[in-house]
XYZ file of C-alpha atoms in Angstrom:
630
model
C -120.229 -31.945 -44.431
C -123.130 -34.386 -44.122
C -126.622 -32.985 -43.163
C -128.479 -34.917 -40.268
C -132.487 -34.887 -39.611
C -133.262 -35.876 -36.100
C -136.997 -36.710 -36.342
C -139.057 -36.318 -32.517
C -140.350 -39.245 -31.244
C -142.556 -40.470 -28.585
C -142.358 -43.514 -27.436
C -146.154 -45.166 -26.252
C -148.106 -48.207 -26.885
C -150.566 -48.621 -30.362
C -153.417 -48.010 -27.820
C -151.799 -44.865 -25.948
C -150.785 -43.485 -29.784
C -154.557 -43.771 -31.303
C -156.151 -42.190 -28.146
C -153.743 -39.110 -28.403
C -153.778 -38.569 -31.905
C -158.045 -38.821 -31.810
C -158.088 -36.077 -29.041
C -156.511 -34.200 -31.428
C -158.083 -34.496 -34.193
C -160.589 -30.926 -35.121
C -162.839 -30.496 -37.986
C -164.286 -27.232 -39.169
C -167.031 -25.841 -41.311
C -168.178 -22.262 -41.977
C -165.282 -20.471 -39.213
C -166.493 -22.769 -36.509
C -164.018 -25.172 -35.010
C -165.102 -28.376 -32.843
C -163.396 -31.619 -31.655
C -164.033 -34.439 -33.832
C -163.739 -37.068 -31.619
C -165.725 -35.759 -28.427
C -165.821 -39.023 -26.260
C -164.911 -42.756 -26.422
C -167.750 -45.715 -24.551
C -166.457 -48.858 -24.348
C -167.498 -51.853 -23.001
C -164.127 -53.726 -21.959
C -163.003 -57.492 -22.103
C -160.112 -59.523 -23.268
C -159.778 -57.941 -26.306
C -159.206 -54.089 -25.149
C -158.781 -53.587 -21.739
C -155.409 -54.186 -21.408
C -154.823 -51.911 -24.422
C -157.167 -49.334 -25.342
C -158.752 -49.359 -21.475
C -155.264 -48.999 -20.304
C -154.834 -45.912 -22.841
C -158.151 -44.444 -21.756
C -156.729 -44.384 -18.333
C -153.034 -43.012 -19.217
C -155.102 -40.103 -21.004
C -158.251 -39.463 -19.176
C -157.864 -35.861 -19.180
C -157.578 -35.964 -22.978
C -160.041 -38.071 -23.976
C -163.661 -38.621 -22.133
C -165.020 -41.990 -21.007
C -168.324 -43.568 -21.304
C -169.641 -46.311 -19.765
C -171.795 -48.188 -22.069
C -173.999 -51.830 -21.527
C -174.453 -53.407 -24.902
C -171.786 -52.687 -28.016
C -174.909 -51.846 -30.050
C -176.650 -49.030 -28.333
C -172.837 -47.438 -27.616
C -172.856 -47.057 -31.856
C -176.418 -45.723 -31.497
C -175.654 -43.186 -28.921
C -172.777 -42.084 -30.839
C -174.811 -41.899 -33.931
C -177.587 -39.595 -32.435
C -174.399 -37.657 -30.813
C -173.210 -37.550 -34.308
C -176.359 -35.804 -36.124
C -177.413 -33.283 -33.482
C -173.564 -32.182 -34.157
C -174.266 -31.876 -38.093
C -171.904 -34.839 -38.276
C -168.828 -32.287 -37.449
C -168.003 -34.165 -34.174
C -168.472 -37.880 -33.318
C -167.984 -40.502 -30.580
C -165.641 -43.462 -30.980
C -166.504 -47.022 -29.838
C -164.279 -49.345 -28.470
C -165.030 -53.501 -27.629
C -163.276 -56.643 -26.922
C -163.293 -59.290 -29.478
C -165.417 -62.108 -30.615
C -169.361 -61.281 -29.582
C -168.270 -57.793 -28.532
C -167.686 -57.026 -31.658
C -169.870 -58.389 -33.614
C -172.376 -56.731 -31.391
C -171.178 -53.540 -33.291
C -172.814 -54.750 -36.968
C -176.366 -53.406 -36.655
C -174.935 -50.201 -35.440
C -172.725 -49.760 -38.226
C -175.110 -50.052 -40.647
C -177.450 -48.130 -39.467
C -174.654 -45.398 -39.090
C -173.298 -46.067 -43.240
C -176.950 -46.184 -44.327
C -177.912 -42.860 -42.727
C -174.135 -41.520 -43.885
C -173.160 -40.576 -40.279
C -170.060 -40.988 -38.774
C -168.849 -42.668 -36.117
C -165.502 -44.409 -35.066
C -165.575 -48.247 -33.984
C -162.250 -49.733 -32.328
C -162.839 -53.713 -31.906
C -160.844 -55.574 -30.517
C -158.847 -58.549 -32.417
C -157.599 -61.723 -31.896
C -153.261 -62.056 -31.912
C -151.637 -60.757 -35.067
C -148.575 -62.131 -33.564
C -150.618 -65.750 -32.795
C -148.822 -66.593 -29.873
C -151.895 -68.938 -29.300
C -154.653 -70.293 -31.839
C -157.072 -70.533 -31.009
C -157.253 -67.462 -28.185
C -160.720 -67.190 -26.477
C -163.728 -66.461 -28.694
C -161.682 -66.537 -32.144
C -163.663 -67.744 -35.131
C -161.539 -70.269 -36.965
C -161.847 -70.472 -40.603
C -159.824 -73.265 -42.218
C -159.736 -71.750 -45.579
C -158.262 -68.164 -44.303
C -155.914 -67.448 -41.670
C -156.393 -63.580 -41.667
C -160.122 -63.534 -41.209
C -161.994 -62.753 -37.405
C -164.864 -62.018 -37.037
C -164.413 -58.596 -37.556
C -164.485 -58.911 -40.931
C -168.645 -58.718 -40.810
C -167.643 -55.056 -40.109
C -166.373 -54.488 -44.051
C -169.404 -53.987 -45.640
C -171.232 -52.168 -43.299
C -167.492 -49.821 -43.174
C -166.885 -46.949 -45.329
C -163.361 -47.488 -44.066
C -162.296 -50.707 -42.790
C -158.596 -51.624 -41.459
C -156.690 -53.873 -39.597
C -153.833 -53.006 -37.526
C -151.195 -55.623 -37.841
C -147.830 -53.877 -36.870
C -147.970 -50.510 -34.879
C -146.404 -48.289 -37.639
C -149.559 -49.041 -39.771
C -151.672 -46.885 -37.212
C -150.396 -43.861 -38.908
C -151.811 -44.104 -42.700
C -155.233 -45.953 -41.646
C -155.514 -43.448 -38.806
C -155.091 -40.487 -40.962
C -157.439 -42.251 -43.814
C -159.900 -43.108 -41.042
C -160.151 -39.586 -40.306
C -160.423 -38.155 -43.827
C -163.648 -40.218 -44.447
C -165.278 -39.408 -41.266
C -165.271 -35.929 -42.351
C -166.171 -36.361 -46.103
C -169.856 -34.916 -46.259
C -170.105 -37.426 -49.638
C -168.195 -40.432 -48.163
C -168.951 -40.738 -44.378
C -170.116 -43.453 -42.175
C -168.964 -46.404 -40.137
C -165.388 -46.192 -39.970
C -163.903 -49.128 -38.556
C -159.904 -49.708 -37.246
C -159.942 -53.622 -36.005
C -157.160 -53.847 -33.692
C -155.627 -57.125 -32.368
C -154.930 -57.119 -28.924
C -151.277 -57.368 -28.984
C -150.920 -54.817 -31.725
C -152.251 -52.789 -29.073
C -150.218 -53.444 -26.156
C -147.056 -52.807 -28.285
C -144.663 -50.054 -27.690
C -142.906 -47.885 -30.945
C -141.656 -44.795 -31.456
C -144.181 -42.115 -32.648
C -142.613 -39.400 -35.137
C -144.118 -36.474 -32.419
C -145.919 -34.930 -35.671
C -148.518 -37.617 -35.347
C -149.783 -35.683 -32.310
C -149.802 -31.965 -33.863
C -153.253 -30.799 -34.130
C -154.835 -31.367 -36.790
C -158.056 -29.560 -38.370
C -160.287 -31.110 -41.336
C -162.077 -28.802 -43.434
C -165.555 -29.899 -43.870
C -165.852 -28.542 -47.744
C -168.742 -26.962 -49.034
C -168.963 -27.969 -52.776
C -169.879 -25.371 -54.922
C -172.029 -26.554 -58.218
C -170.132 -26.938 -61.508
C -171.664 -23.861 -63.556
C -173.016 -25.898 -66.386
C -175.410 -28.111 -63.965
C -176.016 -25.136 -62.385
C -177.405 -23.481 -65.466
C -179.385 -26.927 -66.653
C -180.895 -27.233 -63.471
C -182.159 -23.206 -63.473
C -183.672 -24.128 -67.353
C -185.288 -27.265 -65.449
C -186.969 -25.191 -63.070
C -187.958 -22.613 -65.340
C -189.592 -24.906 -67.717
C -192.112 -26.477 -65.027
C -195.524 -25.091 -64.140
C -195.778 -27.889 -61.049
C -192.348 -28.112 -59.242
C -192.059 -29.778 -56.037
C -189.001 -29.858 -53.618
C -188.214 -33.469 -51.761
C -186.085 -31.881 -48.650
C -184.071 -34.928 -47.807
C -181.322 -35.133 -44.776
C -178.746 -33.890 -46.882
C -180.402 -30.476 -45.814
C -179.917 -30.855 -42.685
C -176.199 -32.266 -42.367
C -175.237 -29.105 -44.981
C -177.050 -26.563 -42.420
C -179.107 -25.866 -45.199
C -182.207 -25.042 -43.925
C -182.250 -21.361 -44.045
C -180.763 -21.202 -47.885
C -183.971 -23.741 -48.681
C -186.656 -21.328 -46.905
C -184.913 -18.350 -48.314
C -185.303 -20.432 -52.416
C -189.383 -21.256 -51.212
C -189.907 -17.557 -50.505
C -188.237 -16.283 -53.723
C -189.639 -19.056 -55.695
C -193.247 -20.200 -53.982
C -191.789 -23.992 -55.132
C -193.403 -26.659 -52.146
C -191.579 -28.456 -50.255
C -192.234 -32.194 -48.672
C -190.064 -33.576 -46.806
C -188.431 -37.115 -46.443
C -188.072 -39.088 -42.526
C -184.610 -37.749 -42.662
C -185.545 -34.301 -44.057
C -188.662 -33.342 -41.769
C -187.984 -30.182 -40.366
C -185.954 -28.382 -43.094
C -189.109 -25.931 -43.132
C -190.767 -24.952 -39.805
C -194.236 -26.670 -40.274
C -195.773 -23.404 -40.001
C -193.915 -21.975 -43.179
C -196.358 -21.306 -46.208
C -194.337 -23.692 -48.357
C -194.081 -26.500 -46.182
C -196.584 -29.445 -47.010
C -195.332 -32.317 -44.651
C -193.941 -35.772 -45.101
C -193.998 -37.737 -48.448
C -194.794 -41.132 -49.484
C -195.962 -43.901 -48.092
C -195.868 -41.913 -44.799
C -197.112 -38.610 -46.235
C -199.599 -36.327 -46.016
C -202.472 -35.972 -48.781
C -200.875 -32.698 -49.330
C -197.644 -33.711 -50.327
C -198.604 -36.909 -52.316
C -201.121 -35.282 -54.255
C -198.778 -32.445 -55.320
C -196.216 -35.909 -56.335
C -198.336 -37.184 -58.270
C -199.026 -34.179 -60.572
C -195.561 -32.685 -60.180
C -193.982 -32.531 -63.441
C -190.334 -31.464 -61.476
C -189.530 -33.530 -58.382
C -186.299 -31.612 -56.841
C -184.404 -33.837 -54.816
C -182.175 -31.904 -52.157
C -180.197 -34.596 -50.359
C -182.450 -37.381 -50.744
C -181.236 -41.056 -51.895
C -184.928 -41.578 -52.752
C -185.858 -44.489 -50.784
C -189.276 -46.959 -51.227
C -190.926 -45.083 -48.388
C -190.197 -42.055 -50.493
C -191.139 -42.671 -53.467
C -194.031 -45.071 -52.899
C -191.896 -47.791 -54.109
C -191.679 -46.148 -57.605
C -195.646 -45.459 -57.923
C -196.161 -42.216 -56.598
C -194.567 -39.295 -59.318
C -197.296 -40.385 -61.792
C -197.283 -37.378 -64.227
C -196.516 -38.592 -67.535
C -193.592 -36.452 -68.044
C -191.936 -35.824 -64.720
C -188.440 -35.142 -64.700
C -186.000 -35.021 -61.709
C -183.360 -32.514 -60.326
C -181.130 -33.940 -58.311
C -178.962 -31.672 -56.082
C -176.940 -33.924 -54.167
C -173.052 -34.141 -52.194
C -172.130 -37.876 -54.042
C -173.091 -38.532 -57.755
C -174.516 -41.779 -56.738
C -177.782 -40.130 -55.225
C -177.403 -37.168 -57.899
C -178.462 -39.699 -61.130
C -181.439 -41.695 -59.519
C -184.521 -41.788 -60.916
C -182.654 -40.653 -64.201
C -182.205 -37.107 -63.180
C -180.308 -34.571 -63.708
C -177.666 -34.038 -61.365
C -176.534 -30.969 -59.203
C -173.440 -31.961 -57.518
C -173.058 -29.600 -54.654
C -173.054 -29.337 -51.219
C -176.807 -28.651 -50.378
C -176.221 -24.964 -49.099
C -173.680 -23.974 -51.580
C -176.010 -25.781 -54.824
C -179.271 -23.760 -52.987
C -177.910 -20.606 -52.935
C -176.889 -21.066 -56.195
C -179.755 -21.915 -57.629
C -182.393 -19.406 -56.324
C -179.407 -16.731 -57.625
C -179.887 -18.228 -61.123
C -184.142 -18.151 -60.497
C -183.743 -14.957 -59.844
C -187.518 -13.816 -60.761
C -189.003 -17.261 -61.575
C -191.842 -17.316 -59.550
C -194.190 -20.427 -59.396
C -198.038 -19.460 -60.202
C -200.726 -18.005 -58.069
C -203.193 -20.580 -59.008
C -200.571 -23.156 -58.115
C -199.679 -21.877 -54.877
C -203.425 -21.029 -53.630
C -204.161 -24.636 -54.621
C -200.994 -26.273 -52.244
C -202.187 -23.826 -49.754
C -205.369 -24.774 -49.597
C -204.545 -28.564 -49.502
C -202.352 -27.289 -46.595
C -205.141 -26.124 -44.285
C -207.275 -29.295 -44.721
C -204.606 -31.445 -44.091
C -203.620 -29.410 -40.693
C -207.726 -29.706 -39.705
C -207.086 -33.707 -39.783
C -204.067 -33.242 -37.675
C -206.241 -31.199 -35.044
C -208.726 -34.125 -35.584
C -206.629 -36.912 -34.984
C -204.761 -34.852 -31.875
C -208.302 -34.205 -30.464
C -209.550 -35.062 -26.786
C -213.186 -35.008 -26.362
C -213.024 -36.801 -22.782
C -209.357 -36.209 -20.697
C -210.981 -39.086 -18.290
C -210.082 -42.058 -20.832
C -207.073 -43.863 -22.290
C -205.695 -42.129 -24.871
C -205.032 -43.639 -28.417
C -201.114 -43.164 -29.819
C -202.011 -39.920 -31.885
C -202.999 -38.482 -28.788
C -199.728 -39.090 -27.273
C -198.585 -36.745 -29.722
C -200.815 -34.192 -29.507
C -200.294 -33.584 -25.803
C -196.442 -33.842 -26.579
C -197.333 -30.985 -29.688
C -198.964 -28.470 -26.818
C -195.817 -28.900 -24.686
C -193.384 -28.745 -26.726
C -190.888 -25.902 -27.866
C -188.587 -25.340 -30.634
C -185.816 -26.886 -27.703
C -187.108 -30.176 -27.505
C -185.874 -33.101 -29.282
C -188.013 -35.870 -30.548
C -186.543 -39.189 -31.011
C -187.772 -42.354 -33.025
C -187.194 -45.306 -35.232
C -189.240 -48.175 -35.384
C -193.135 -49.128 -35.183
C -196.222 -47.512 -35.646
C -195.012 -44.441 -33.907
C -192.603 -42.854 -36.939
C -195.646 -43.262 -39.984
C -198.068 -40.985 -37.268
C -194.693 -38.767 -36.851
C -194.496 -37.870 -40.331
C -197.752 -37.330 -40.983
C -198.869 -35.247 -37.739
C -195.973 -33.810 -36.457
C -195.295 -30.067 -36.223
C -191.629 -29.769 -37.040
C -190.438 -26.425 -35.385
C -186.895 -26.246 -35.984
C -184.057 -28.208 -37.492
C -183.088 -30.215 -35.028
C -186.670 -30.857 -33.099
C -187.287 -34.178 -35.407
C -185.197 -37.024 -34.896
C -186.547 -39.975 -36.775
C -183.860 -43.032 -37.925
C -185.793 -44.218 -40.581
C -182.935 -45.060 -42.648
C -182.123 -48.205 -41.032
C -185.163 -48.279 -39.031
C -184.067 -50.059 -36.239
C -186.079 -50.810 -33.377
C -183.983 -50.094 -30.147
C -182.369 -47.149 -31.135
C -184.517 -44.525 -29.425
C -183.366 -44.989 -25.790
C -179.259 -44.620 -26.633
C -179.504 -42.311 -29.396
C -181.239 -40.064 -26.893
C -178.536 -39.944 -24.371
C -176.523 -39.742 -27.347
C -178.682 -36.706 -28.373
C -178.991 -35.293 -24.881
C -174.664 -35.173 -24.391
C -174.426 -33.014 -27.999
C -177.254 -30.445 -26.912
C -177.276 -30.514 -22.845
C -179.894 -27.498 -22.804
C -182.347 -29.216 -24.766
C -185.357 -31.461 -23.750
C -184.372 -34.941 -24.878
C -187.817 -37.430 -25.322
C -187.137 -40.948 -26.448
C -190.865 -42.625 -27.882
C -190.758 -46.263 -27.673
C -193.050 -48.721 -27.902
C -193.095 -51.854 -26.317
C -191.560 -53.810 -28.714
C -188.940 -51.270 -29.264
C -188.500 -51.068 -25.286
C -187.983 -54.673 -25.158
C -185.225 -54.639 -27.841
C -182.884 -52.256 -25.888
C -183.178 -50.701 -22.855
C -179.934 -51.312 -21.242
C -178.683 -47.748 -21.750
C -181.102 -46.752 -19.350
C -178.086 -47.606 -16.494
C -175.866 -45.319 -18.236
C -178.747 -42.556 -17.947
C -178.865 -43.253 -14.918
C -174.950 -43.463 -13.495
C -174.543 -40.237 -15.765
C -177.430 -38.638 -14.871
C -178.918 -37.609 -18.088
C -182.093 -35.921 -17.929
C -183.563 -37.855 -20.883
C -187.287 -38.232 -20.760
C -188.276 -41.799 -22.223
C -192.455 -42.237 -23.161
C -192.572 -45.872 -23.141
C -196.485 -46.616 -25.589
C -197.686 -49.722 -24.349
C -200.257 -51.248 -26.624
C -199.308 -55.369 -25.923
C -198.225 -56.416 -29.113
C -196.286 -55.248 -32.305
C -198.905 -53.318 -33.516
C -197.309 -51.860 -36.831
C -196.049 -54.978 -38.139
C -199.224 -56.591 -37.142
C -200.975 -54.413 -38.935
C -199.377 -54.879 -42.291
C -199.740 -58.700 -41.215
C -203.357 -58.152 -41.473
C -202.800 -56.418 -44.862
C -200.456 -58.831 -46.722
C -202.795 -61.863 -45.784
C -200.658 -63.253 -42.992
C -203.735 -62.514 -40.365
C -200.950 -60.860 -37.771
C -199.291 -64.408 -36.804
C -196.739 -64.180 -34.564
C -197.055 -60.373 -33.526
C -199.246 -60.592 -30.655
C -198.083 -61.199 -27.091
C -199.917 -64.291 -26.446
C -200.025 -66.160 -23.114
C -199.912 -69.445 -22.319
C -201.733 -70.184 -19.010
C -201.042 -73.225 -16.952
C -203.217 -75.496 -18.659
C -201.502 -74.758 -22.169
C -203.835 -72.763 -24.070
C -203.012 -69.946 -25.680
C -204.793 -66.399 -25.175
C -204.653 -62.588 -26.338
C -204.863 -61.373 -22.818
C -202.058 -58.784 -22.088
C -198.988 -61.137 -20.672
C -198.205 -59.776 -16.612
C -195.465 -58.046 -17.816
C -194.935 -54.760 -16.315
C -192.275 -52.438 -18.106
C -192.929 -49.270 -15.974
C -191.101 -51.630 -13.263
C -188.553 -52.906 -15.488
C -187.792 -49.201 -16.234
C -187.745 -48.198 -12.237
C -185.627 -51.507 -11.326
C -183.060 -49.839 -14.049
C -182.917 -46.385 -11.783
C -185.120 -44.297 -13.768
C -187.826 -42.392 -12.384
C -191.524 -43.696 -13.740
C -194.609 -41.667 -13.721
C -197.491 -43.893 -14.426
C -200.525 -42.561 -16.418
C -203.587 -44.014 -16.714
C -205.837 -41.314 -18.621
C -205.304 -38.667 -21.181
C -205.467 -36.192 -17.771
C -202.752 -38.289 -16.065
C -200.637 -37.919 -19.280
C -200.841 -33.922 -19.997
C -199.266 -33.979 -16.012
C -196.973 -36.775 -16.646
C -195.480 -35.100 -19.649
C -195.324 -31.497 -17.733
C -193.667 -33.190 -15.230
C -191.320 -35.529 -16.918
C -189.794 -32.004 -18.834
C -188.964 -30.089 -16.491
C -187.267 -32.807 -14.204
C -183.157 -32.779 -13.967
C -182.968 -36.530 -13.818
C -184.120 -39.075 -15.981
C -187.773 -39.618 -16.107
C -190.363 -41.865 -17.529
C -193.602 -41.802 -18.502
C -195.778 -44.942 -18.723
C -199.041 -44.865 -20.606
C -201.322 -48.050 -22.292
C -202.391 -46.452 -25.739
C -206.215 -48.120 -26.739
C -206.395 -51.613 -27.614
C -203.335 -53.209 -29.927
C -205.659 -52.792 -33.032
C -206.317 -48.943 -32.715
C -202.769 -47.907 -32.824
C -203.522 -44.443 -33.888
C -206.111 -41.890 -34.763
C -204.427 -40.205 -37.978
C -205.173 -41.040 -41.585
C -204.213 -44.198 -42.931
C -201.235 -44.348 -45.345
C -201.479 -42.086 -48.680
C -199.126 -43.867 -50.966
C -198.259 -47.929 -51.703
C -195.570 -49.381 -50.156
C -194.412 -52.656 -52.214
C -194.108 -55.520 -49.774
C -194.522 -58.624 -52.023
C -197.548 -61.222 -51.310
C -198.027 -65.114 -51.799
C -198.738 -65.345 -55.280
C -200.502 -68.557 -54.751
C -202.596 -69.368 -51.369
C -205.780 -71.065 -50.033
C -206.319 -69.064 -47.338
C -209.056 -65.993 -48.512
C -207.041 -63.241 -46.642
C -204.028 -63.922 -48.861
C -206.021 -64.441 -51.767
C -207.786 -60.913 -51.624
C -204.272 -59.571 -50.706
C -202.796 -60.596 -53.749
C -205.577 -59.029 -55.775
C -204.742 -56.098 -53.866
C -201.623 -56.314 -54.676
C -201.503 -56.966 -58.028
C -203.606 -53.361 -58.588
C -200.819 -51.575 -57.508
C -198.153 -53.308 -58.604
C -199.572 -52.333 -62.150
C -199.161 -48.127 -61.251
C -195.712 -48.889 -60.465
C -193.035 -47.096 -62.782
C -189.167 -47.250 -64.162
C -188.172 -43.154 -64.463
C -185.859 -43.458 -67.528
């Protein structure tokens, strides 16, 4: 007698397949249990609406829908969706082809650089090629295969392309095993042409079966373990670099509870800010070029830098000038090997929770020095009586300068408010003057910096954690760059509160214009009046209205008053709200102290004009500090 297997099958399109099998999909870390794909935007054309539109529609009930205006800011609102979930749940993204998709390049790499994940679904032009060229293919006579979604490899972790409807299964299930690596995640990208996804097979039903990832916590191998406790005890001036690896590994309680056993400091990266509560004795602030005194001062003498999820950046690290002691050495405890050997260190493979709670168990009674400690502490309180300085309002009937922004945002706020930026001026006074008071409270990109991220990532933001306060800071640069996603605020009515800065001009690039001898061409806002001269004078643009013709509410301020009301009033509203304030004067864009640390950003080596000349000289001084940890 012959045996027979009868395998289940469904029969549905590509597009109907993918869209079941993602609402399916679970991960979970530590006993808790959440969907991994929580929503899908899309912005539809040629490309998916007949397929993956069509699919949204067949399983609506399944599988949320949001509306989104530019490809772009649908990655960045997935991406700030992403983090405030501790990258166990994402959004996917789904376009048409050709400029659609491209669209979705600067949001995938600023997802892959910042290691968060997030799902994009392109459409593709005919794998079948019915007809070639179809509307808004790229033809390449050397390569038949190629669209334009190739751009999408190397800003991928995962890149496929769905050419037959039985491939679906392997890249789907591959897809989702590198969205949930902790040490591999990112932009995860499934390119799918548009017939592919129109095309009916039968599904083996087991493609549909729930399915749960295991986010793994990797414990560290017992001989790093043990080099990296003989590290620490050896070192008189240990400092910790709390990086954002602390933050996706929920690691912030196991690092407070190491700083209490241990007194060891702890500075923080953009990505990191906020692994200590600001007002913890061990937290000293930002470091590097963005820094506080505290922190930079206590990296320059450090003779151990620990590294807990940090992939040491310039901005960190003063582009290599600012651990100066002679004989520093590095501890890296890191998820991926790749971070865990920079700067020559030694590594500590782990996931940042397990590899902390490890090591304060093997520290157990290392303790750093009371001299040591009273000294950090010290630096501490003077650095927090320049914060009060620089957040300090002697008149409340003038216009306030950008550091003052902050400081009326610092009364107001609580530990459930949500601060969101990327680009400008705005993050360097962030890091220096901000008082972190939970995990989740500081949400700079700084990664990618990219300007336009603020207003998505906050709705973003705002759909992960729907009881929090959700403020956006842009300036109006940044505001220029991206504020599309304002509609979908609107239409969805997310209670996002955006504080658009307006100083006319970009004043941080400007700056380091000024700096670098290029005497700020081509970052002001000139205007050309009738007669064809050029001036300074603010151009009659008015982005209050632009921001009220979108649907949002506006509040307009004019003086530092008119702000503290604004802001009481924008948080508690239930719709979104914006506050409008001019900051003083395009060349005083903030109050705090300047930058601690160097940041290398190269200058003419030869020029006539003087500014370039004396910034070269400058440059040249620091250059010489700079240093290769072997």
């Amino acid at each position: 007698m012959t045996a027979t297997n009868t395998v289940s099958t469904v029969r549905l399109t590509t597009a109907q397949a993918l869209v079941r099998f993602l609402s399916r999909q679970f991960t979970e870390r530590d006993g808790r249990r959440q969907r991994l794909i929580g929503a899908t935007w899309g912005i539809f054309g040629h490309g998916n609406v007949a397929g993956i539109g069509q699919a949204l529609v067949e399983y609506a009930d399944e599988m949320p829908y949001h509306q989104g205006r530019n490809e772009q800011a649908m990655v960045h609102a997935a991406v700030g969706y992403a983090r405030q979930s501790g990258r166990l749940s994402t959004h996917a993204v789904t376009t048409s082809i050709g400029p659609g998709a491209t669209n979705l390049v600067t949001g995938a790499a600023l997802a892959t650089v910042n290691h968060l994940p997030v799902l994009l679904l392109p459409g593709d032009t005919f794998a079948t090629r019915p007809a070639d060229p179809v509307l808004q293919q790229l033809e390449v006579p050397y390569a038949g295969d190629v669209s334009v979604n190739d751009c999408l490899r190397p800003v991928s972790k995962y890149f496929d392309r769905i050419t037959r409807p039985e491939a679906l299964i392997p890249a789907a299930l591959a897809a989702m095993r590198v969205l949930t690596d902790p040490a591999a995640t990112g932009a995860v990208t499934l390119a799918l042409p548009q017939d592919v996804q129109a095309e009916a097979y039968d599904w083996p039903a087991e493609f549909f079966a729930e399915r749960t990832w295991a986010v793994r916590r990797q414990a560290p191998d017992p001989q790093e373990l043990a080099a990296a406790a003989r590290l620490v005890r050896d070192s008189l001036r240990p400092l910790i670099v709390a990086g954002g690896g602390v933050h996706h590994s929920a690691a912030e309680d196991a690092l407070r509870e190491l700083a209490d056993a241990t007194g060891i400091p702890v500075a923080s990266t953009q990505a990191g800010k906020g692994s200590l509560r600001f007002d913890h004795p061990a937290d000293v602030g930002g470091i590097g070029h963005t820094g506080t005194a505290t922190a930079d001062e206590l990296a320059c003498t450090a003779d151990l830098v620990i590294g807990v999820g940090t992939r040491y950046s310039d901005f960190t690290t003063a582009s290599g000038t600012l651990f100066a002691a002679r004989d520093v050495r590095f501890l890296n405890l890191n998820i991926t090997s790749f971070d865990g050997h920079k700067m020559a260190g030694t590594p500590l493979i782990a996931d940042a929770r397990a590899g902390l709670r490890a090591l304060t168990g093997a520290l157990d009674g290392y303790r750093v020095t009371d001299a040591y400690a009273a000294e950090y502490t010290d630096d501490k309180v003077r650095w927090e009586q320049r914060v009060d300085a620089a957040y300090a309002v002697d008149e409340p009937d003038v216009r306030p300068t950008q550091a003052q922004v902050l400081g009326l945002l610092d009364e107001l706020v609580t530990e459930r408010d949500v601060i969101i930026n990327a680009a400008g001026s705005l993050p360097g006074d962030l890091h220096k003057l901000w008082r972190a008071r939970s995990p989740r409270q500081y949400h700079v990109e700084y990664g990618y910096s990219c300007m336009g991220y603020e207003i998505p990532a906050s709705i973003g933001v705002a759909m992960a954690a729907p009881d929090h306060h959700v403020w956006a800071l842009v300036g109006d640069g940044t505001y220029l760059m991206m504020p599309t996603e304002i509609v979908t605020a609107v239409q969805e009515n997310i209670p996002v509160k955006i504080v658009i800065l307006q100083n006319h001009g970009y004043a941080s690039i400007g700056g380091l214009s000024e700096s670098v001898g290029g005497e700020r061409f081509g970052t002001a806002y000139r205007f050309r009046a009738p007669d064809g001269t050029y001036t300074d004078a603010p151009l009659p643009v008015d982005l209050a209205a632009n921001a009220a013709s979108l649907g949002m509410r506006v509040i307009r301020a004019k003086t530092v008053g008119d702000l503290r009301d604004a802001l009481a009033d924008a948080r508690s509203a239930d719709r979104p709200t914006c506050v409008y304030i001019e900051t003083e004067t395009a060349d005083t864009v903030s109050g705090p102290p300047p930058a601690q640390a160097w940041w290398d950003v190269p200058v003419a080596e030869t020029a006539t004009r003087p500014s370039a000349v004396k910034a070269r000289e400058e440059y040249d001084r620091h250059v010489t500090a700079r240093r290769r940890h072997l």
